[in-house]
Amino acid sequence: MNEPILSIKNAVKRYGPVNALDGVNLDVAEGEFLTLLGPSGSGKTTLLSAIAGFIALDEGQLALRSADITGKPPEHRDFGMVFQGYALFPTMTVRENVGFPLKIRKRSASEIEKRVNEALEMVQMSAFADRMPSQLSGGQQQRIALARAMSFDPQILLLDEPLSALDKKLRADLQWELKDLHQKLGVTFIYVTHDQDEALSMSDRIVILKDGAIQQEGDPNTLYDQPRNRFVADFLGKSNFLEAAVVAGSGASFQCETKGAAFTLDTQTPCREGETITLALRPERLRLGLPGEEFVPGTVKQVSYLGERCQVLVTREGGDEFLVSRPTWKTDITPTPGLQVSIGWDADAPVVLAPA
Amino acid sequence: MPRVNEKVSYWMLVLPALAIMVCFYILPVLGIWEIAFTEPETGVGNFVKMAGSNAVKTSFVITFRVAAITTVGCLILGYIVAYAISNFATRLTPLMVALVILPFWVSVLIRSFSWIVLLGRSGLVNDALMHAELIERPLRLMHNELGVLIAMIHVMLPFAVLPMLTNMRGISGVYVQAARSLGASEWTSFRQVYFPQTMPGVLSGALLVFVLSLGFFVTPALLGGGRVLMISEYITYQIQEFLNWGLGSALSVVLLVATALVLLIAARFVNLRATLLERK
Ligand SMILES: Nc1ncnc2c1ncn2[C@@H]1O[C@H](COP(=O)(O)OP(=O)(O)OP(=O)(O)O)[C@@H](O)[C@H]1O
Ligand SMILES: [Mg+2]
C-alpha cells in the first residue's frame, strides 16, 4: 500500500464498562471503497464518529496523510459525511442544503451556483433543487445528502448505513449508483453497514468489527473464502462448522476424521497430528449424494427453495446439522424430508479456523 | 343506531362545561360589551372619551411596553434554559425540568409577594448590597417598571420555556453534527442550522407570554405599587374606585380586541392550535 490517506492507531473509546472501540488499528488507502461491517453494537458508528471528529478517543491517534488530526474539530477535517437519517437541514431548500458547505467556505455566488448544479446533476436530482427536504422521498433525500457531502470535494466520504432506511429494490439501485459514483470521482469512501450482501457487493475492502475490535480485514473474496475465525465465517454468508481430528499428514495435506468419517484436508494452515481443529464449510461447497456415494451419511430434515438455489438441511447421527446449497437445476436427487443421503466435499473446501 | 347514541353521549359530555362557559364567561363578556356601549348613555361616547384621554394612552403604551420587554426577557432566559435542558443530557435534566414546572404549583400571588420581600427598600437584595457596602442608599427596585418587569419575567418564564423545550427536544443532534462535518463552526452551526429549527418554539413561547402579559393584573399591581398602571389595573381603578362602569367596560373591550388582533396576526406565523391547545 502507498502512503495511507487515513491511518488509525490503537483507537480506544470507552462508555463506562463498555469498550465501544477496543484498540482499532486501520490504514485506509487513497481512493478505496472501505466498508466497516459488523453486528449492531459492534462500534461501527463509534469508529466513524471518531474519524469524523464528533467524539474524542480515549486513547489512540488519527492521521490524515501522516498529519496528526486526533484533536482536530470536525469542521477542519474536510470529510464529507452522509448520515443514516440523511440529516438534511429542514429549514433550507435542496439547493441551500447542497450549497451549505460552499457557503461556509465563502465561495463566490456564481461558483456555488455552478457546483450545486453539478452536484445535483451527478445524483440526477436537478429537477428538485427548489424543494424542501420534507417534500422528498427517502431515496431522493438520500441522493441530496450524498450531493451535499460531495459538493465541496472532501478528502474522504464517510457514510453511516446510508441505505438502511430504504426498501430493498431502491437499495439495490442506489448500491450500483454509489459504486458508480465512487469509481467516477475516485474519492475515498468509508462505508458503514450491517448488511453483509451490501458489503460484499460494493467494497474494495471489508473490515469486520465485533465488540469494538477488528476481527478480520480483506477484500470480499478473501474474507468469504478464508474467514479467520468462527465469527467471520458465520457473519459473512452462511457456514457449517465441524470439529475434526487430524489423524496423519504434514505440509499442506492431512488426513482427518469426524465421527467415523474420514476425509482429506488440503490447507495452508499448519496443523499438528492428534490436534482437534474447527473447520468452516460453505453450504455451496457441500455435495449431496445417495447413501454411500459420499463420506458423511445423514438424513434430509428440511428443504427450502430460493429460486435459483435450493437449501437442504441434513442431520447426521449424533445431531450435527449441515446446510447444503444446491443449484435448483440439479435433479440427480430430489431431496425430501426423511430421505437418506450422504454428504461430501472437496479436499480444499474446508477452512481451518483459529481457535476461539 | 350507534351514530345517534354517539352524538348524544358526546353532547352529554360537553354540555356541563359548555353551560358553565356560557353562563359564567360568554354572557358576562357580552354584558361588558353592552355596558361599554350603553353606560352612562347609549352610543360610542366611552370610546371617544378613551381616545381623548392621555392617561388611557399612557396605560396602553405601558402595557404593550411591559408585555414586549417581558416577552423578550423570557425568550432570552428561557431559550438558554431550554437549550441547556435539551442539549446536555445529565442526571440533573429531570430536576431542571421539574424546576421549570414547579412555579405552576405556587400561586402567582405568593410569587409576587416574594418579590416584594426581595426587592423592597429594606428587602433582601438591598440589605445584602448595603451590608456589602456596594451601595449607600437602598436602590429603587420596585414600585416602578423595573420591579414589575423582574417579577413578570419570573412569572412568565415557564410559559416561554415549555414550548421551546418541546420544540428543541424534537431536534436531533445529528443536524449540528452534519453542519460541522460540512465545515461550519460550532457557532455557525447553531446560528444557521439549529436556531432556525427552533423558531416555531420561540414564536409559540413569545405569543403565549405576550398575550398573557397584556392582560396580567396581580404582579403589576403588587410590584408597581400603583405607579405602573397597566391596562388591567387601570380598568379595575375605573370600576372599583370611580364606579365608572362604562369606561372600564370600554377599555376591556379594547383590550380584548387588541389581544385578538395580536393572535390574528400571530396566526400567520405560528400554528396556534399546537401552541395553545396541544400543550404537554
Ligand atoms: N453515547 C453513548 N453512551 C454510552 N454507550 C454508547 C454510546 N454510544 C455508543 N455506545 C455503546 O458503544 C457500543 C458501540 O456502539 P455503536 O453505536 O458504535 O454501534 P454500531 O456498530 O454503530 O451499531 P448499530 O449497527 O446498531 O448502529 C454499543 O455497545 C453502544 O451501546
Ligand atoms: Mg450505528
XYZ file of C-alpha atoms in Angstrom, chain A:
356
model
C 0.000 0.000 0.000
C 1.211 3.525 -0.757
C 1.053 6.057 1.994
C -2.423 5.621 3.522
C -4.756 8.593 3.324
C -6.059 7.858 6.799
C -4.352 5.924 9.485
C -5.922 4.892 12.782
C -3.625 3.769 15.560
C -4.843 1.878 18.610
C -8.177 3.697 18.840
C -9.919 3.135 22.173
C -13.260 4.569 23.237
C -14.973 3.539 26.461
C -18.522 4.170 27.570
C -18.467 3.159 31.202
C -17.715 -0.561 31.274
C -18.304 -0.942 27.526
C -15.360 -0.690 25.183
C -17.059 0.706 22.113
C -13.641 0.724 20.425
C -11.060 -1.655 21.749
C -7.715 -0.896 20.157
C -8.533 -0.467 16.479
C -5.641 -0.218 14.023
C -6.557 0.540 10.451
C -4.979 2.103 7.381
C -7.210 3.408 4.630
C -5.777 3.607 1.128
C -6.336 6.604 -1.106
C -9.377 6.117 -3.317
C -10.538 2.801 -1.904
C -14.068 1.774 -1.005
C -13.673 0.544 2.548
C -16.597 -0.976 4.395
C -16.931 -1.303 8.149
C -19.153 -4.294 8.713
C -20.394 -5.673 11.991
C -23.463 -6.538 14.004
C -25.396 -3.962 15.997
C -23.337 -2.500 18.815
C -20.012 -3.551 17.323
C -18.688 0.015 17.276
C -19.136 0.960 13.612
C -20.822 4.284 14.277
C -18.383 4.993 17.081
C -15.417 4.446 14.770
C -16.948 6.580 12.042
C -17.791 9.340 14.548
C -14.225 9.267 15.810
C -12.945 9.617 12.241
C -15.371 12.485 11.621
C -14.324 14.119 14.883
C -17.675 14.036 16.679
C -16.312 12.030 19.579
C -12.905 12.216 21.215
C -10.926 8.992 21.530
C -9.823 7.908 24.993
C -6.624 6.554 23.507
C -5.006 6.348 20.105
C -4.239 8.593 17.161
C -5.704 9.527 13.815
C -3.545 10.748 10.994
C -4.570 12.202 7.650
C -1.724 11.736 5.169
C 0.669 11.389 8.115
C -0.505 14.647 9.731
C -1.981 14.106 13.171
C -5.656 15.083 13.321
C -6.584 13.398 16.600
C -7.754 16.582 18.301
C -8.921 18.469 15.231
C -12.541 19.682 15.366
C -14.811 18.109 12.724
C -15.209 21.320 10.710
C -11.486 21.397 9.974
C -11.174 17.792 8.884
C -12.732 18.263 5.473
C -14.525 14.907 5.435
C -17.967 14.663 3.892
C -20.466 12.631 5.844
C -23.757 11.027 4.918
C -25.884 10.226 7.938
C -28.234 7.342 8.444
C -31.254 9.658 8.721
C -29.779 11.904 5.963
C -29.827 14.958 8.295
C -30.864 17.372 5.550
C -31.468 20.762 7.121
C -35.262 21.058 7.207
C -35.293 24.861 7.075
C -33.297 25.029 3.845
C -34.184 24.124 0.289
C -32.359 21.355 -1.519
C -30.215 23.966 -3.258
C -29.316 25.652 0.028
C -28.533 22.313 1.616
C -26.153 21.304 -1.129
C -24.626 24.787 -1.232
C -24.176 24.950 2.548
C -20.593 23.656 2.729
C -19.616 26.001 -0.115
C -21.256 28.988 1.517
C -19.399 28.193 4.734
C -16.195 28.162 2.721
C -17.075 31.604 1.417
C -17.069 30.634 -2.243
C -18.497 33.156 -4.679
C -22.193 33.033 -5.503
C -21.529 32.049 -9.093
C -19.215 29.231 -8.087
C -21.736 27.951 -5.537
C -24.439 28.009 -8.188
C -22.252 26.077 -10.594
C -21.056 23.469 -8.106
C -24.538 22.908 -6.697
C -25.881 22.312 -10.181
C -23.085 19.879 -10.909
C -23.625 18.019 -7.657
C -27.366 17.776 -8.245
C -26.793 16.576 -11.775
C -24.415 13.946 -10.508
C -27.194 12.424 -8.394
C -29.874 13.140 -11.023
C -31.808 15.484 -8.790
C -31.570 18.758 -10.743
C -35.335 18.963 -11.036
C -35.745 19.076 -7.276
C -33.417 21.958 -6.462
C -36.078 24.258 -5.090
C -37.990 21.788 -2.989
C -37.796 21.485 0.757
C -36.342 18.225 2.098
C -39.706 17.307 3.606
C -41.156 17.209 0.093
C -38.779 14.440 -0.987
C -38.970 10.676 -0.686
C -36.394 8.741 1.319
C -34.384 7.772 -1.743
C -34.412 11.332 -3.050
C -33.302 12.679 0.323
C -30.519 10.143 0.273
C -29.305 11.443 -3.067
C -29.360 15.026 -1.834
C -27.434 14.068 1.292
C -24.852 12.493 -0.971
C -24.679 15.552 -3.211
C -24.252 17.779 -0.183
C -21.472 15.669 1.259
C -19.624 15.669 -2.075
C -20.169 19.231 -3.249
C -17.031 20.560 -1.569
C -14.667 17.822 -2.793
C -13.988 16.293 0.612
C -10.828 14.285 1.207
C -12.837 11.314 2.400
C -16.525 10.497 2.281
C -17.972 8.845 5.379
C -21.276 7.022 5.034
C -23.169 5.607 8.019
C -25.677 2.997 6.855
C -26.878 5.360 4.139
C -29.242 2.854 2.568
C -30.645 1.074 5.576
C -33.912 3.029 5.671
C -34.792 2.284 2.053
C -36.754 -0.586 0.602
C -34.937 -3.485 -0.986
C -35.353 -2.582 -4.638
C -34.304 1.032 -4.175
C -31.401 -0.076 -2.046
C -30.094 -2.271 -4.818
C -30.372 0.573 -7.356
C -28.582 3.006 -5.082
C -25.846 0.485 -4.350
C -24.966 0.497 -8.018
C -25.145 4.257 -8.205
C -22.890 4.663 -5.197
C -20.347 2.279 -6.599
C -20.504 4.079 -9.915
C -20.010 7.425 -8.220
C -17.060 6.098 -6.300
C -15.414 4.985 -9.496
C -16.144 8.237 -11.308
C -14.919 10.533 -8.548
C -12.080 8.486 -7.148
C -12.795 9.760 -3.634
C -12.030 7.516 -0.677
C -15.235 6.041 0.750
C -15.577 4.711 4.283
C -18.896 2.966 4.378
C -20.676 1.559 7.421
C -23.233 -1.182 7.121
C -24.516 -4.202 8.957
C -25.758 -5.722 5.712
C -23.270 -8.337 4.545
C -24.590 -8.519 0.987
C -24.182 -4.783 0.628
C -20.644 -5.036 1.966
C -19.723 -7.906 -0.332
C -21.134 -6.327 -3.461
C -19.739 -2.823 -3.065
C -16.432 -2.871 -1.245
C -12.821 -2.974 -2.306
C -12.016 -3.965 1.232
C -14.113 -5.001 4.210
C -13.260 -4.595 7.871
C -15.251 -6.820 10.170
C -15.856 -5.449 13.637
C -17.130 -7.132 16.758
C -17.198 -5.676 20.259
C -15.079 -2.751 19.128
C -12.276 -4.888 17.748
C -11.340 -5.777 14.175
C -11.922 -9.469 13.529
C -10.555 -9.563 10.024
C -9.986 -7.282 7.082
C -9.504 -8.016 3.436
C -11.152 -7.920 0.042
C -14.617 -9.534 -0.181
C -13.260 -12.680 -1.843
C -10.619 -13.363 0.753
C -12.996 -12.737 3.612
C -15.557 -15.059 2.136
C -13.145 -17.804 1.148
C -10.690 -17.524 4.023
C -12.553 -16.457 7.157
C -10.114 -16.391 10.041
C -12.463 -17.270 12.863
C -15.895 -18.602 13.549
C -17.428 -15.165 13.927
C -16.341 -14.029 10.469
C -17.311 -17.327 8.862
C -20.757 -17.083 10.385
C -21.330 -13.371 9.895
C -20.295 -13.179 6.267
C -22.530 -15.622 4.473
C -23.509 -18.951 5.969
C -21.147 -21.594 7.194
C -21.251 -25.127 8.552
C -18.898 -25.773 11.424
C -17.245 -29.091 12.023
C -14.872 -30.414 14.641
C -12.318 -32.835 13.214
C -9.283 -34.677 14.479
C -6.033 -34.599 12.498
C -5.041 -38.249 12.121
C -1.989 -38.034 9.901
C -0.247 -35.836 7.399
C 2.170 -32.975 7.089
C 2.880 -29.898 4.952
C -0.318 -28.934 3.210
C -2.244 -32.205 3.180
C -3.732 -34.019 6.145
C -5.917 -36.992 6.891
C -8.800 -36.041 9.162
C -11.647 -37.787 10.830
C -15.011 -36.636 12.094
C -17.203 -39.056 13.984
C -16.065 -42.035 11.996
C -15.993 -40.310 8.606
C -12.500 -39.901 7.165
C -11.538 -37.235 4.627
C -8.538 -35.446 3.202
C -7.859 -31.807 4.000
C -5.703 -29.566 1.822
C -4.820 -26.376 3.633
C -2.034 -23.837 4.020
C -2.840 -23.540 7.723
C -0.275 -25.523 9.732
C -1.838 -28.427 11.645
C -0.375 -30.979 14.019
C -1.105 -34.676 14.224
C -3.509 -35.504 17.056
C -4.884 -31.974 17.153
C -8.616 -31.226 17.080
C -9.443 -28.433 14.656
C -12.568 -26.452 13.794
C -13.462 -26.270 10.122
C -15.834 -23.947 8.314
C -17.596 -25.247 5.237
C -19.635 -23.072 2.888
C -23.030 -24.636 2.048
C -22.371 -24.321 -1.674
C -19.166 -26.355 -1.357
C -21.039 -29.367 0.028
C -22.099 -32.162 -2.301
C -25.226 -34.186 -1.825
C -25.235 -37.845 -2.807
C -27.205 -41.042 -2.400
C -26.274 -43.146 0.663
C -22.727 -44.455 0.264
C -21.801 -42.065 -2.551
C -20.205 -39.558 -0.183
C -18.447 -40.000 3.140
C -20.818 -38.471 5.722
C -24.177 -40.261 5.940
C -27.271 -38.314 7.005
C -30.989 -37.693 6.670
C -32.732 -34.773 4.981
C -34.566 -32.691 7.569
C -35.824 -29.701 5.631
C -35.762 -28.323 2.123
C -36.349 -24.755 1.056
C -36.376 -23.405 -2.473
C -34.877 -19.953 -3.034
C -35.413 -19.582 -6.758
C -32.144 -20.402 -8.476
C -30.835 -22.274 -5.436
C -32.271 -24.794 -3.081
C -31.185 -25.250 0.520
C -31.199 -28.642 2.107
C -30.752 -29.187 5.820
C -29.212 -32.557 6.548
C -28.786 -34.147 10.000
C -26.297 -36.820 10.693
C -26.307 -39.262 13.543
C -25.238 -37.523 16.726
C -27.246 -34.420 15.909
C -24.877 -32.321 13.714
C -26.656 -30.345 11.041
C -25.326 -29.447 7.625
C -26.767 -26.824 5.354
C -26.254 -27.725 1.723
C -26.924 -25.226 -1.028
C -27.522 -26.720 -4.472
C -28.450 -25.245 -7.806
C -32.130 -25.980 -8.417
C -31.428 -27.394 -11.880
C -29.635 -30.404 -10.371
C -32.147 -33.205 -10.424
C -29.963 -36.252 -9.725
C -31.524 -36.338 -6.273
C -34.867 -34.855 -5.281
C -34.360 -34.116 -1.605
C -37.453 -34.586 0.513
C -37.602 -34.668 4.293
C -36.723 -38.099 5.645
C -34.633 -39.149 2.617
C -31.385 -40.977 3.405
C -28.445 -39.189 1.775
C -24.734 -38.624 2.159
C -22.584 -35.516 2.134
C -19.097 -34.853 0.854
C -16.733 -32.033 -0.056
C -13.512 -31.364 -1.922
C -10.271 -31.578 -0.003
C -9.669 -27.817 -0.357
C -13.206 -26.772 0.657
C -12.873 -26.581 4.454
C -11.238 -23.560 6.076
C -9.332 -24.145 9.283
C -10.475 -21.593 11.865
C -8.338 -20.048 14.532
C -9.157 -21.470 17.956
C -11.757 -19.256 19.656
